Amino acid sequence: MPSARLAQTGVICAVATLLTACAARVGTPSQVAPVASVASLPAPVAPVESAPSVPQVDPVFELIAVSTVHFETGERELRLGHLQTARTEFNRALEVLLESPYGGRTEPQLREHFDRLVERISAYEVTALAQGDGFEEQRSESATIDELLALSTFEAPSPTPETAQTVAADLESSAHDIDIPLNARVLSFVQLFTGRLKSFLEEGLSRGIRYLPMIQDIFRAEGLPLDLAYVPLVESAFKPTALSRARARGIWQFMRGTALENGLRHDWYIDERADPEKATRAAARYLKTLRDAFDGDWHLALASYNAGPGRIQRAIKRSGRTDFWKLAASSRYLPRETRDYVPLILAAIVIARNPAQYGLEAAPLEPPRFETVTLPTAVDLRRIAEWIETPIQTIQELNPELRRWTTPVRATEYDLKVPEGTAELVRAQLAQTDPDELAPLNWHVVKKGETLLSIAKKLKVSRADLAEANYLSARARLAAGQRLMIPRAPAVLLASRPETPAPPAAERATADVASASERAPRVAPPAPASRTYRVRRGDTLSSIARLHRTTVASLKSWNRLSTNAIQVGQRLRILTTSATATD
């Protein structure tokens, strides 16, 4: 850009010289001197080019631009869940103003920019501290089974002769390890899956390619039909975080009770229903139990996977029929959902075994590549994401069983999956970080006479969450001096997924200051409430920050403090929300 401006200046000068010369020619004609006098004329003087003007940079404008770069970098880091880096960038956005020769409060433009940043940064910090202490439950996706069974409420389309011929030829040439009858119900769902639900099934198959080798290995070792590996295609479309309206979760859509019966862990921190491998091992155990309960009849076993074995056994007893298709012929014995469930599964198996034959294209999704790190204590997942410069969502996707942004609090060890090539970096950071700084915890020491209910009311949390987070029953009696971990509300702000990935660190470091100066900070979080605290004897900024669940840096920003020194009786401004207000 500077070279372009110089060239432009040169062009302007040349044009000006040319115009001057032309004006001399067309002006008042001068008398012609005799030839003899020509020698006495002075030599022509070369025109002097004017020096190109250097644009003047307003130092105040430049300071605002640099400050804005840091603020916007902090916003990006916050959206990625990198809380510490975001806080550093926010603090730097203010420091470049405070450390300038002008100070942050002298020039009107700087003062306006400084005040606006303080309000916005404070609102971000208050929201993050009030809601983002690592206890947000991971977001869930809708379960495929809900959508499919809702669609089946309307009659599935009648199969065309071409579909019937294709399926018949397929069944004759392909060996299946469970019986698939060539009946109207199965054919109608094949027609549905190859028609208006074609893209629906393709998406599920693409995702399933990640997990099918693992599922088939486990089923092969357990002596189960490999066709059953496609049950998650209908149940969840192979989405680990799928959650149904009935609160079933994971690729196998386990209800909580059934999951616990089959060895899966479920508590405030962990839900192993969302762990594809552990859930598959539990599914293998459960399917074998159902197979044995119905003497190896997989149609009845699949029906009981949907409705529960007790319901199927009662239907058999009432009807006197032991054949699923005879039970399903009448609405008297089985609900519509279960009558549709078995042919849905069988149709999905037929197509998934030979998708190309049915016109489906399933582009395989790249399986995640990861390494495992054994954590010695509870760790905030955001710290790990920050260490390896990856979005928090990447860590969550590799560890879908973690319900919160933290590993279990009381676990002595936890095996965490991290992106391939980052395990050594995580181990190095763990070795040099104080364990007290690793977990996003707030603790409360129980006083005499306190109960779970009184503490929950005081700290504005749910008694059920407080009990579950500390592995206690809701009616547990507390002892004075007992330490309780205090959970927080879900982190709506920090959980938001950025629409585009943040640029790499090197690119962030060389951000274009000039272009940033043209953009004011755009995100305006909710304005926090303000309260006043009077400093008491023995108070420090650190103790006041802990009392109000904030940081020393925030207190200094809110109160324009350049040092940590405070005096008894001094009034401090505290920005807060209802979630962080103390009694």
XYZ file of C-alpha atoms in Angstrom:
583
model
C 0.000 0.000 0.000
C 2.741 2.605 0.794
C 4.355 2.048 -2.645
C 0.989 2.605 -4.321
C 0.585 5.931 -2.516
C 4.086 7.083 -3.601
C 3.368 6.162 -7.197
C 0.094 8.031 -7.043
C 1.876 11.123 -5.654
C 4.409 10.984 -8.481
C 1.642 10.821 -11.061
C -0.064 13.861 -9.535
C 3.216 15.842 -9.589
C 3.869 14.918 -13.206
C 0.370 15.965 -14.232
C 0.767 19.282 -12.402
C 4.067 19.992 -14.205
C 2.519 19.164 -17.555
C -0.447 21.459 -16.946
C 1.896 24.322 -15.986
C 3.846 23.914 -19.193
C 0.687 23.892 -21.309
C -0.594 27.027 -19.597
C 2.640 28.824 -20.508
C 2.174 27.933 -24.169
C -1.391 29.109 -24.525
C -1.005 32.270 -22.470
C 0.071 35.780 -23.685
C 2.599 35.328 -26.497
C 6.094 36.692 -25.764
C 8.188 38.689 -28.256
C 10.661 36.703 -30.355
C 14.277 37.651 -29.567
C 16.899 38.020 -32.306
C 18.997 34.971 -33.004
C 22.122 36.719 -31.765
C 20.696 37.121 -28.301
C 19.855 33.443 -27.851
C 23.290 32.706 -26.463
C 22.699 35.142 -23.631
C 19.613 33.334 -22.386
C 20.082 31.520 -19.080
C 20.092 27.709 -19.097
C 16.676 26.170 -18.410
C 16.178 25.120 -14.798
C 14.878 21.583 -14.200
C 11.585 21.563 -12.323
C 11.923 20.539 -8.684
C 9.678 17.636 -7.707
C 7.850 18.186 -4.460
C 8.564 15.561 -1.767
C 5.761 13.057 -1.305
C 3.639 13.788 1.709
C 3.900 11.272 4.577
C 0.522 10.455 6.098
C 0.361 11.408 9.739
C -0.744 8.630 12.122
C -2.896 9.736 15.010
C -1.269 8.056 18.064
C -4.595 7.914 19.906
C -6.241 6.241 16.926
C -3.354 3.745 16.731
C -3.653 2.885 20.446
C -7.361 2.198 20.047
C -6.601 -0.040 17.062
C -4.022 -2.091 18.996
C -6.383 -2.386 21.956
C -9.178 -3.562 19.655
C -6.953 -6.295 18.199
C -6.378 -7.701 21.696
C -10.068 -7.453 22.566
C -11.187 -9.284 19.426
C -8.523 -11.958 19.937
C -9.890 -12.405 23.457
C -13.396 -12.849 22.061
C -12.196 -15.540 19.661
C -10.360 -17.384 22.423
C -13.419 -17.171 24.665
C -15.620 -18.733 21.983
C -13.090 -21.582 21.728
C -13.264 -22.143 25.489
C -9.702 -20.875 26.078
C -10.576 -18.927 29.215
C -7.048 -18.114 30.426
C -5.841 -16.878 27.041
C -9.021 -14.838 26.620
C -8.482 -13.196 29.999
C -4.855 -12.391 29.104
C -5.938 -10.758 25.842
C -8.712 -8.782 27.555
C -6.270 -7.525 30.190
C -3.785 -6.568 27.486
C -6.503 -4.618 25.651
C -6.760 -2.403 28.738
C -3.050 -2.352 29.584
C -1.974 -0.882 26.228
C -4.167 2.106 27.071
C -3.116 2.420 30.714
C 0.591 2.087 29.888
C 0.519 4.669 27.093
C 1.856 8.220 27.670
C -1.741 9.439 27.552
C -3.135 7.005 30.132
C -6.517 5.439 29.711
C -8.530 8.335 31.116
C -7.064 11.552 29.685
C -7.938 11.811 26.005
C -11.732 11.813 25.442
C -11.493 9.184 22.678
C -9.338 6.911 24.830
C -11.600 7.374 27.842
C -14.696 6.420 25.855
C -12.963 3.366 24.347
C -11.538 2.327 27.742
C -14.905 2.561 29.515
C -16.643 0.602 26.780
C -14.020 -2.158 26.955
C -14.183 -2.358 30.753
C -17.947 -2.829 30.689
C -17.827 -5.488 27.988
C -14.846 -7.371 29.384
C -16.375 -7.312 32.847
C -19.655 -8.658 31.511
C -17.795 -11.468 29.753
C -15.855 -12.327 32.905
C -18.914 -12.236 35.133
C -20.826 -14.495 32.755
C -17.885 -16.862 32.358
C -17.290 -17.130 36.084
C -20.953 -17.431 36.943
C -21.775 -19.971 34.292
C -18.568 -21.405 32.896
C -16.910 -23.225 35.770
C -16.718 -26.436 33.809
C -20.065 -27.850 34.826
C -22.039 -27.427 31.654
C -23.588 -30.657 30.492
C -22.655 -31.505 26.917
C -25.263 -30.710 24.323
C -27.256 -33.619 22.937
C -28.496 -34.416 19.448
C -31.922 -35.758 18.591
C -32.226 -39.528 18.452
C -32.944 -40.980 15.017
C -35.423 -43.473 16.419
C -37.762 -40.657 17.512
C -37.853 -39.213 14.007
C -38.212 -42.565 12.250
C -41.032 -43.789 14.448
C -42.800 -40.446 14.096
C -42.625 -40.857 10.322
C -43.882 -44.420 10.531
C -47.059 -43.133 12.191
C -48.034 -42.342 8.625
C -48.223 -45.429 6.439
C -44.913 -46.338 4.809
C -45.135 -46.285 0.997
C -46.123 -49.439 -0.811
C -43.066 -51.164 -2.298
C -42.680 -50.993 -6.051
C -42.141 -54.219 -8.049
C -38.577 -53.052 -8.745
C -37.841 -52.718 -5.018
C -39.287 -56.161 -4.309
C -37.173 -57.705 -7.075
C -33.996 -55.962 -5.890
C -34.468 -57.092 -2.284
C -35.336 -60.653 -3.339
C -32.196 -60.900 -5.467
C -30.123 -59.354 -2.691
C -31.372 -61.782 -0.029
C -30.749 -64.706 -2.336
C -27.150 -63.692 -3.077
C -26.157 -62.304 0.350
C -25.826 -64.407 3.480
C -27.435 -62.804 6.549
C -26.920 -64.126 10.049
C -30.423 -63.249 11.233
C -33.606 -64.165 9.387
C -34.960 -61.391 7.131
C -38.392 -62.245 5.721
C -39.410 -60.880 2.342
C -42.712 -59.466 3.579
C -44.651 -56.284 2.885
C -43.598 -54.542 6.108
C -39.874 -54.968 5.482
C -40.240 -54.029 1.799
C -42.245 -50.895 2.606
C -39.462 -49.609 4.873
C -36.841 -50.432 2.239
C -38.937 -48.284 -0.107
C -39.013 -45.502 2.510
C -35.240 -45.614 3.090
C -34.440 -45.561 -0.637
C -36.971 -42.810 -1.318
C -37.612 -39.765 0.824
C -35.314 -40.938 3.643
C -32.391 -41.718 1.358
C -30.176 -38.812 2.492
C -31.175 -39.544 6.081
C -29.794 -43.082 5.811
C -26.711 -41.990 3.844
C -25.724 -39.571 6.587
C -26.085 -42.257 9.250
C -24.047 -44.746 7.227
C -21.279 -42.197 6.675
C -21.033 -41.657 10.407
C -21.339 -45.359 11.140
C -18.276 -46.282 9.105
C -16.258 -44.801 11.988
C -17.687 -47.300 14.472
C -18.682 -50.419 12.521
C -15.250 -52.138 12.608
C -15.152 -51.762 16.401
C -18.752 -52.992 16.822
C -18.226 -55.975 14.531
C -15.034 -56.973 16.374
C -16.865 -56.948 19.714
C -19.901 -58.831 18.371
C -17.673 -61.396 16.664
C -15.849 -61.998 19.961
C -19.186 -62.310 21.803
C -20.670 -64.705 19.247
C -23.409 -62.299 18.131
C -24.795 -61.870 14.583
C -22.836 -59.176 12.757
C -26.080 -57.929 11.178
C -26.962 -56.498 14.590
C -24.081 -54.023 14.245
C -26.500 -51.908 12.157
C -29.077 -51.465 14.944
C -27.550 -48.036 15.854
C -28.274 -46.857 12.306
C -31.962 -46.781 13.229
C -31.556 -46.034 16.933
C -29.221 -43.043 16.720
C -27.652 -42.738 13.243
C -24.428 -43.548 15.147
C -24.490 -40.244 17.080
C -22.775 -40.752 20.475
C -24.637 -37.850 22.096
C -28.080 -38.759 20.708
C -30.799 -38.309 23.334
C -34.361 -39.524 22.803
C -37.563 -38.066 24.219
C -37.615 -41.029 26.616
C -34.122 -39.986 27.847
C -32.323 -42.911 26.195
C -28.784 -41.926 25.200
C -25.873 -42.894 22.978
C -25.490 -44.891 19.787
C -27.320 -47.841 21.408
C -29.976 -45.643 23.071
C -29.753 -47.156 26.538
C -32.174 -46.097 29.237
C -30.354 -45.255 32.470
C -31.599 -48.304 34.381
C -30.699 -50.740 31.608
C -27.283 -49.105 31.264
C -26.528 -49.559 34.960
C -27.703 -53.188 34.841
C -25.229 -53.840 32.024
C -22.202 -52.293 33.675
C -22.236 -48.721 32.389
C -21.398 -45.846 34.706
C -23.774 -42.915 35.024
C -23.292 -40.093 37.508
C -23.006 -36.316 37.586
C -19.695 -36.345 35.697
C -19.794 -39.451 33.507
C -22.383 -41.022 31.217
C -20.820 -44.077 29.602
C -23.885 -44.564 27.417
C -22.227 -41.918 25.207
C -18.948 -43.855 25.006
C -19.318 -45.861 21.752
C -16.985 -48.701 22.747
C -18.192 -49.159 26.327
C -21.821 -48.853 25.230
C -21.234 -51.476 22.515
C -19.848 -53.934 25.077
C -22.904 -53.300 27.237
C -25.186 -53.739 24.197
C -23.539 -57.099 23.457
C -24.266 -58.264 27.015
C -27.855 -57.054 26.835
C -28.547 -58.565 23.397
C -27.259 -61.938 24.587
C -29.594 -61.713 27.585
C -32.555 -60.983 25.300
C -31.575 -63.757 22.899
C -31.533 -66.266 25.751
C -34.846 -64.974 27.132
C -36.578 -65.681 23.797
C -34.839 -68.944 22.877
C -32.689 -67.423 20.143
C -35.569 -65.685 18.303
C -33.942 -62.443 17.179
C -37.204 -60.860 16.019
C -38.639 -61.142 19.535
C -35.288 -60.112 21.018
C -35.257 -56.952 18.860
C -38.856 -56.190 19.812
C -37.897 -56.477 23.481
C -34.869 -54.214 22.891
C -37.428 -51.561 21.977
C -40.304 -52.296 24.356
C -38.598 -54.207 27.164
C -38.627 -57.984 27.688
C -41.461 -57.850 30.215
C -43.852 -56.257 27.762
C -43.082 -58.804 25.037
C -43.462 -61.711 27.439
C -46.845 -60.365 28.572
C -47.939 -60.003 24.925
C -46.946 -63.614 24.239
C -48.834 -64.795 27.307
C -51.991 -62.849 26.402
C -52.012 -63.837 22.734
C -50.611 -67.342 22.916
C -48.438 -66.400 19.911
C -44.660 -66.786 19.916
C -44.047 -65.454 16.400
C -43.314 -61.720 16.210
C -45.104 -61.218 12.880
C -48.291 -62.801 14.211
C -48.061 -60.633 17.337
C -47.515 -57.538 15.180
C -50.459 -58.337 12.908
C -52.835 -57.045 15.580
C -52.762 -53.757 17.468
C -54.114 -55.551 20.557
C -50.783 -56.849 21.826
C -47.948 -54.538 20.851
C -47.731 -50.735 20.532
C -47.376 -49.252 17.060
C -43.794 -48.233 17.799
C -42.678 -51.817 18.488
C -44.625 -53.241 15.539
C -42.736 -50.850 13.254
C -39.385 -51.136 15.020
C -38.437 -54.661 13.931
C -39.145 -54.199 10.177
C -37.333 -50.835 10.348
C -34.230 -52.561 11.725
C -34.394 -55.371 9.157
C -34.845 -52.943 6.250
C -31.872 -50.893 7.455
C -29.727 -54.047 7.667
C -30.617 -55.048 4.103
C -29.671 -51.643 2.671
C -26.616 -51.053 4.869
C -25.068 -54.347 3.790
C -25.218 -53.309 0.084
C -25.851 -49.537 -0.071
C -24.696 -49.117 -3.693
C -27.209 -51.714 -4.859
C -29.977 -49.475 -3.504
C -28.554 -46.245 -4.943
C -27.040 -44.935 -1.707
C -23.678 -43.205 -1.489
C -22.130 -43.176 1.963
C -18.997 -41.024 2.045
C -16.984 -42.340 4.995
C -16.128 -39.830 7.706
C -12.512 -39.939 8.797
C -12.259 -41.801 12.114
C -10.879 -39.648 14.928
C -7.168 -40.065 15.590
C -6.235 -39.738 19.226
C -3.822 -40.571 22.013
C -4.624 -41.241 25.653
C -3.290 -39.274 28.617
C -3.779 -40.467 32.195
C -4.794 -37.492 34.338
C -3.816 -37.698 38.026
C -6.618 -35.431 39.218
C -9.693 -33.563 38.011
C -8.800 -31.257 35.122
C -10.727 -28.490 33.380
C -11.006 -29.545 29.725
C -10.585 -25.911 28.707
C -7.063 -25.895 30.142
C -6.137 -28.864 27.968
C -7.785 -27.307 24.902
C -5.779 -24.163 25.543
C -2.482 -26.013 25.975
C -2.814 -27.778 22.628
C -4.534 -24.859 20.838
C -7.676 -26.725 19.839
C -11.372 -25.893 20.367
C -12.977 -27.312 23.501
C -15.454 -29.110 21.231
C -12.632 -31.291 19.866
C -11.871 -32.578 23.366
C -15.579 -33.149 24.009
C -16.047 -35.057 20.745
C -13.169 -37.375 21.630
C -14.610 -37.923 25.125
C -18.409 -37.867 24.698
C -18.904 -39.740 27.981
C -17.858 -36.625 29.939
C -21.033 -34.756 30.828
C -19.217 -31.621 32.028
C -16.188 -29.565 31.071
C -14.197 -31.403 33.702
C -13.054 -34.923 34.444
C -14.539 -36.530 37.598
C -13.588 -34.678 40.765
C -12.845 -37.637 43.016
C -11.208 -39.877 40.434
C -7.579 -40.617 41.306
C -6.868 -41.205 37.616
C -8.757 -40.639 34.393
C -7.774 -41.700 30.864
C -8.540 -38.764 28.565
C -8.394 -38.924 24.773
C -6.546 -36.030 23.118
C -5.807 -35.362 19.419
C -3.020 -37.423 17.921
C 0.397 -35.861 18.478
C -0.564 -33.787 21.544
C -0.204 -36.249 24.431
C 3.392 -35.313 25.273
C 2.539 -31.608 25.351
C -0.349 -32.283 27.740
C 1.882 -34.383 30.012
C 4.528 -31.640 30.060
C 1.947 -28.999 30.993
C 0.504 -31.231 33.707
C 3.960 -31.676 35.228
C 4.580 -27.936 35.529
C 1.101 -26.784 36.600
C -0.028 -26.523 40.215
C -2.748 -29.205 40.721
C -4.937 -26.607 42.470
C -5.091 -24.658 39.205
C -6.163 -27.599 37.046
C -9.786 -28.099 38.051
C -12.640 -25.572 37.732
C -13.735 -26.085 41.317
C -15.311 -23.977 44.024
C -15.312 -25.424 47.509
C -17.447 -24.754 50.561
C -16.408 -25.754 54.081
C -19.473 -26.903 56.001
C -20.254 -24.906 59.143
C -22.015 -26.268 62.196
C -25.748 -26.634 61.600
C -25.564 -26.346 57.805
C -27.462 -28.795 55.606
C -27.392 -29.535 51.895
C -30.602 -27.550 51.502
C -29.349 -24.481 53.394
C -26.053 -24.470 51.479
C -27.864 -24.929 48.162
C -30.164 -21.982 48.923
C -27.293 -19.783 50.052
C -25.143 -20.518 47.016
C -28.090 -20.581 44.603
C -27.574 -24.102 43.288
C -29.820 -27.142 43.108
C -29.742 -29.432 46.153
C -29.876 -32.431 43.797
C -26.870 -31.158 41.816
C -24.983 -30.343 45.011
C -25.580 -33.840 46.367
C -24.790 -35.651 43.119
C -21.622 -33.643 42.458
C -20.336 -34.722 45.881
C -21.519 -38.349 45.615
C -24.055 -37.850 48.401
C -27.724 -38.678 48.756
C -30.079 -35.687 48.794
C -30.811 -36.391 52.489
C -27.199 -36.890 53.567
C -26.184 -35.362 56.904
C -23.153 -33.099 56.852
C -20.351 -32.722 59.368
C -18.757 -29.406 60.320
C -15.494 -28.979 58.436
C -16.590 -31.209 55.554
C -15.568 -29.835 52.124
C -18.200 -29.723 49.394
C -17.601 -29.026 45.735
C -20.036 -26.371 44.509
C -21.456 -26.894 40.995
C -22.509 -24.001 38.804
C -25.135 -23.278 36.161
C -24.616 -24.313 32.494
C -22.186 -22.168 30.526
C -24.269 -20.870 27.655
C -21.702 -18.286 26.608
C -18.591 -20.445 26.599
C -20.362 -23.407 25.054
C -21.254 -21.631 21.829
C -19.466 -23.164 18.867
C -17.715 -20.660 16.593
C -19.099 -20.633 13.062
C -15.592 -20.445 11.624
C -12.344 -21.699 13.121
C -10.051 -19.171 14.734
C -6.851 -18.395 12.826
C -3.636 -20.064 13.953
C -1.591 -18.473 16.732
C 0.989 -17.011 14.346
C -1.732 -15.373 12.302
C -3.328 -13.945 15.443
C 0.033 -12.491 16.493
C 0.342 -10.578 13.213
C -3.192 -9.246 13.118
C -3.728 -6.257 10.870
C -4.001 -3.313 13.263
C -5.246 -0.901 10.622
C -8.181 -3.070 9.608
C -9.007 -3.875 13.212
C -9.242 -0.201 14.040
C -12.164 0.128 11.665
C -14.184 -2.422 13.617
C -15.637 -1.622 16.983
C -16.217 -4.575 19.330
C -19.429 -6.107 18.056
C -20.604 -8.504 20.729
C -22.545 -6.858 23.496
C -23.194 -9.337 26.300
C -25.841 -8.581 28.908
C -24.914 -5.623 31.063
C -23.981 -6.769 34.588
C -25.416 -5.293 37.751
C -23.191 -3.215 40.031
C -22.789 -3.335 43.802
C -20.422 -1.712 46.300
C -18.183 -3.441 48.824
C -16.506 -1.599 51.722
C -13.024 -2.882 52.532
C -12.683 -4.329 56.048
C -9.659 -4.903 58.233
C -7.659 -7.889 56.977
C -9.162 -7.788 53.479
C -6.977 -8.230 50.425
C -7.935 -8.038 46.775
C -7.474 -11.799 46.614
C -9.842 -12.493 49.528
C -12.435 -10.056 48.159
C -12.209 -11.681 44.719
C -12.827 -15.110 46.263
C -15.749 -13.778 48.292
C -17.440 -12.406 45.189
C -16.367 -15.246 42.871
C -14.342 -13.043 40.583
C -10.667 -12.309 39.909
C -8.140 -9.783 41.179
C -7.650 -8.575 37.600
C -11.378 -7.856 37.313
C -11.448 -5.938 40.610
C -8.526 -3.816 39.447
C -10.174 -3.146 36.086
C -13.539 -2.237 37.617
C -11.945 0.151 40.143
C -9.085 1.617 38.046
C -6.483 0.227 40.468
C -2.862 0.177 39.310
C -1.605 -1.829 42.338
C -3.011 -4.384 44.792
C -2.953 -1.899 47.681
C -6.328 -1.160 49.331
C -7.324 0.623 52.549
C -9.882 -0.076 55.269
C -13.108 1.764 54.459
C -12.337 2.032 50.747
C -15.357 1.352 48.543
C -14.902 -1.103 45.687
C -17.223 -1.508 42.747
C -18.282 -5.122 42.050
C -19.943 -6.122 38.784
C -22.144 -9.141 39.296
C -25.174 -11.092 38.126
C -27.878 -12.849 40.109
C -25.931 -16.069 39.621
C -22.870 -14.678 41.396
C -24.445 -12.510 44.023
C -23.562 -13.594 47.528
C -25.818 -13.412 50.550
